[in-house]
């Protein structure tokens, strides 16, 4: 190739990198071919520049066909609905044969998603052809001026400027990556530790009621409208080992994901992905659920999405590592009755879909991102619907009853009432539930309701002394002393608690 072709090759590259702010996505110096992408301006086309002898028209045809195939794969990887390409050939002379089908008008792929405009820069008509390029890209008229006399030094200078620019950019990106601390990951782990210490000093992290009190995922209270319980469980842990396992796992995968997705995307994946896990747990698991594992699995799902987005880059690196982590953790979930597998899978799927919706930094909006986002919203709404439908069905009232009792002991009648109301509405209430309902009704001076609740409790379990006591108190307030004495006597006979003896004796007086 003459100095003119070499100069034009490197001068074009210099201009697009330095002035148009394109980004190099492929360089093959031996084949004298490079590809450029403009990430800041969506409307600007991708540019391919190749310095090559095009001897015959069939050589052009083969290369254009190959380029069309490469463009389609590139379009999919970039997540773009359509991809325009300016395909520039720098050659010493025009090819022999009829090349008119390939130049002069854009070529479109069969699926109409790739459009290629081929531009020939032949040595003999270089200035004329450069004007065609300037018009096609709407560039300034003086963008490419060829010196009257070209030397090896001038060509080398242009080439070195390109290599220096690319090297500097790569070094800057690597420096940022090395110096960029995963502050979101560290902050999140810090919040987990702070929440753990707070709950520890407020009653302990192994006390189920204390975890419910401070925001654990507890369905009866979510049914009552406490929507924030989809978020707060992420920051709660049962015991130091539970906290440490999630913090260590987040430290391993979180810093990785934060550098790839950027801080704000990663933060959304953590929180919204964790919420998705808690929504899945809400729909499929009635038990108390806590822990940042839903968020950790969301991060794993986001990293797995990279394998789908760019399999040639991530399949053999991140893909193998994360797939192994997911497989091992889910296998452990299956054989552990205390682990909320629904929450873990929900976080994994939520993180994957959310990553698809957010995509990587500097990616254009694409219909596929919209599809991921709509899928995430649709699945979340579906699981919420099933979860709230489940609230109208019977469930085991034991944990709910314990919570009601503890709330009443702490004089928190509001929370106790929410749980009792749901137990009764869903048909899950047992004798204890109705007994607590009677107690709450008496505190609200709703004597008729208290009497009704106490009778319901006795109809289920005649040997529950508390139910007979609350019925006795109801009769006493109504002025029916004989009935009150009778119920008080039954309560005294059923329990050795001196309180019932004392109450009976007072009634007799």
Short mmCIF file of C-alpha atoms in Angstrom, two decimals, residues 166 294 311 466 509:
data_model
loop_
_atom_site.label_atom_id
_atom_site.label_comp_id
_atom_site.label_asym_id
_atom_site.label_seq_id
_atom_site.Cartn_x
_atom_site.Cartn_y
_atom_site.Cartn_z
CA UNK A 166 -5.95 3.76 22.37
CA UNK A 294 -32.38 -12.71 48.36
CA UNK A 311 -21.47 -15.25 25.82
CA UNK A 466 -58.14 -18.06 79.46
CA UNK A 509 -67.59 -11.82 97.59
#
